[in-house]
Amino acid sequence: MVEFQRPRFQQPLSLGLLSAGKPQFQDTLNAVFNLEDPFRSAAINKAFGVSQGFLSLSPVPQELDDRFNPMDRMLQDNDIHYFGALHRAKNEEHYDILKRKADWESQERETIADSGFGPTIMAGLLTGSLNPLNLAVGIATGGSANLLGAVYRSVGSAIVATGINEALLQQTQVDRGLEESAMNIVGDMLLGTAFGMGGYAIARSLSY
């Protein structure tokens, strides 16, 4: 039997009961870091008892209960909105574990949604700047001597880094949809274009 332990880094808010008003930036940063950093996400997934092993990519073994039907439980508890997370539940206990994780992820996303565009973008940039995958890809791609090359390298590095991050996040979050990952990849492509053009312009201005 897997004993659930509340992660020490969980937000001090009751599930589904967020405090009134706009979240503080620290709350926004924590939520973005929890959901967008693959290593943090893996640690949280392991703390919830969903996964185990290296990078927490292996699911915790669960015994299949032939009498348990996750769809019946979803209809009974009005959890259809978590179908993507709960349809693979193998027994009642497994369902409860996945439901707790899905509730927590939903709370973090609600914190981000309530934070507004500016704080969310700032938190995302801070989180991305600390991600070792982003740093490694950025170093590997290097700079460029012309505008087209700068944009090409920036967009390419964004696609590679974000693609790897999203692949890991898909494995370490129970309710992360493919649409969310696709939007993140497209968003990073656009940011990569802007940063590539901006970085080239700054480099050119400094060379005069």
CSV table of N, CA, C and O in Angstrom, one decimal, residues 65-92 95 98:
chain,number,residue,atom,x,y,z
A,65,ASP,N,-7.4,-4.0,-10.5
A,65,ASP,CA,-8.6,-4.5,-9.9
A,65,ASP,C,-9.6,-4.7,-11.0
A,65,ASP,O,-10.1,-3.7,-11.5
A,66,ASP,N,-9.9,-5.9,-11.4
A,66,ASP,CA,-10.9,-6.1,-12.5
A,66,ASP,C,-12.3,-5.6,-12.2
A,66,ASP,O,-13.1,-5.4,-13.1
A,67,ARG,N,-12.6,-5.5,-10.9
A,67,ARG,CA,-13.9,-5.0,-10.5
A,67,ARG,C,-14.0,-3.5,-10.6
A,67,ARG,O,-15.1,-2.9,-10.5
A,68,PHE,N,-12.9,-2.8,-10.7
A,68,PHE,CA,-12.9,-1.3,-10.7
A,68,PHE,C,-13.0,-0.8,-12.1
A,68,PHE,O,-12.2,-1.1,-13.0
A,69,ASN,N,-13.9,0.2,-12.2
A,69,ASN,CA,-14.1,0.9,-13.5
A,69,ASN,C,-13.9,2.4,-13.3
A,69,ASN,O,-14.7,3.0,-12.6
A,70,PRO,N,-12.8,2.9,-13.8
A,70,PRO,CA,-12.5,4.3,-13.5
A,70,PRO,C,-13.6,5.3,-14.0
A,70,PRO,O,-13.9,6.3,-13.5
A,71,MET,N,-14.3,4.9,-15.2
A,71,MET,CA,-15.3,5.7,-15.7
A,71,MET,C,-16.5,5.8,-14.8
A,71,MET,O,-17.1,6.9,-14.6
A,72,ASP,N,-16.9,4.7,-14.2
A,72,ASP,CA,-18.0,4.7,-13.2
A,72,ASP,C,-17.6,5.6,-12.0
A,72,ASP,O,-18.5,6.4,-11.6
A,73,ARG,N,-16.4,5.6,-11.5
A,73,ARG,CA,-16.0,6.4,-10.4
A,73,ARG,C,-16.0,7.9,-10.8
A,73,ARG,O,-16.4,8.8,-10.1
A,74,MET,N,-15.5,8.2,-12.1
A,74,MET,CA,-15.5,9.6,-12.5
A,74,MET,C,-17.0,10.1,-12.6
A,74,MET,O,-17.2,11.3,-12.2
A,75,LEU,N,-17.9,9.3,-13.1
A,75,LEU,CA,-19.3,9.7,-13.2
A,75,LEU,C,-19.9,9.9,-11.8
A,75,LEU,O,-20.6,10.9,-11.5
A,76,GLN,N,-19.5,9.0,-10.9
A,76,GLN,CA,-20.0,9.1,-9.5
A,76,GLN,C,-19.5,10.3,-8.8
A,76,GLN,O,-20.3,11.0,-8.1
A,77,ASP,N,-18.2,10.7,-9.0
A,77,ASP,CA,-17.6,11.8,-8.3
A,77,ASP,C,-17.6,13.1,-9.1
A,77,ASP,O,-17.0,14.1,-8.6
A,78,ASN,N,-18.2,13.1,-10.3
A,78,ASN,CA,-18.2,14.2,-11.1
A,78,ASN,C,-16.8,14.7,-11.5
A,78,ASN,O,-16.5,15.9,-11.4
A,79,ASP,N,-16.0,13.7,-11.9
A,79,ASP,CA,-14.6,14.0,-12.2
A,79,ASP,C,-14.3,13.9,-13.7
A,79,ASP,O,-13.1,13.7,-14.1
A,80,ILE,N,-15.3,14.0,-14.5
A,80,ILE,CA,-15.1,13.8,-16.0
A,80,ILE,C,-14.1,14.8,-16.5
A,80,ILE,O,-13.3,14.5,-17.5
A,81,HIS,N,-14.0,15.9,-15.9
A,81,HIS,CA,-13.0,16.9,-16.4
A,81,HIS,C,-11.6,16.5,-16.2
A,81,HIS,O,-10.7,17.1,-16.8
A,82,TYR,N,-11.4,15.4,-15.4
A,82,TYR,CA,-10.0,14.9,-15.2
A,82,TYR,C,-9.9,13.6,-16.0
A,82,TYR,O,-9.0,12.7,-15.6
A,83,PHE,N,-10.6,13.4,-17.0
A,83,PHE,CA,-10.6,12.1,-17.7
A,83,PHE,C,-9.2,11.7,-18.2
A,83,PHE,O,-8.8,10.6,-18.0
A,84,GLY,N,-8.5,12.7,-18.7
A,84,GLY,CA,-7.1,12.4,-19.2
A,84,GLY,C,-6.2,11.9,-18.1
A,84,GLY,O,-5.2,11.1,-18.4
A,85,ALA,N,-6.4,12.2,-16.8
A,85,ALA,CA,-5.6,11.8,-15.7
A,85,ALA,C,-6.1,10.5,-15.1
A,85,ALA,O,-5.3,9.7,-14.7
A,86,LEU,N,-7.4,10.4,-15.1
A,86,LEU,CA,-8.0,9.3,-14.2
A,86,LEU,C,-8.4,8.0,-15.0
A,86,LEU,O,-8.7,7.0,-14.4
A,87,HIS,N,-8.5,8.1,-16.3
A,87,HIS,CA,-9.0,6.9,-17.1
A,87,HIS,C,-8.0,5.8,-17.0
A,87,HIS,O,-8.4,4.6,-17.2
A,88,ARG,N,-6.8,6.0,-16.6
A,88,ARG,CA,-5.8,4.9,-16.5
A,88,ARG,C,-5.7,4.3,-15.1
A,88,ARG,O,-4.8,3.5,-14.8
A,89,ALA,N,-6.5,4.8,-14.1
A,89,ALA,CA,-6.5,4.3,-12.8
A,89,ALA,C,-6.8,2.8,-12.8
A,89,ALA,O,-7.8,2.3,-13.4
A,90,LYS,N,-6.0,2.0,-12.0
A,90,LYS,CA,-6.2,0.6,-12.0
A,90,LYS,C,-7.0,0.1,-10.8
A,90,LYS,O,-7.4,-1.1,-10.8
A,91,ASN,N,-7.1,0.9,-9.8
A,91,ASN,CA,-7.9,0.5,-8.6
A,91,ASN,C,-8.3,1.8,-7.8
A,91,ASN,O,-7.9,2.9,-8.2
A,92,GLU,N,-9.0,1.6,-6.8
A,92,GLU,CA,-9.6,2.8,-6.0
A,92,GLU,C,-8.4,3.6,-5.5
A,92,GLU,O,-8.5,4.9,-5.5
A,95,TYR,N,-6.7,5.6,-8.1
A,95,TYR,CA,-7.6,6.7,-8.6
A,95,TYR,C,-7.5,7.9,-7.6
A,95,TYR,O,-7.3,9.0,-8.0
A,98,LEU,N,-4.1,9.7,-8.2
A,98,LEU,CA,-4.1,10.5,-9.4
A,98,LEU,C,-5.0,11.7,-9.2
A,98,LEU,O,-4.7,12.8,-9.7
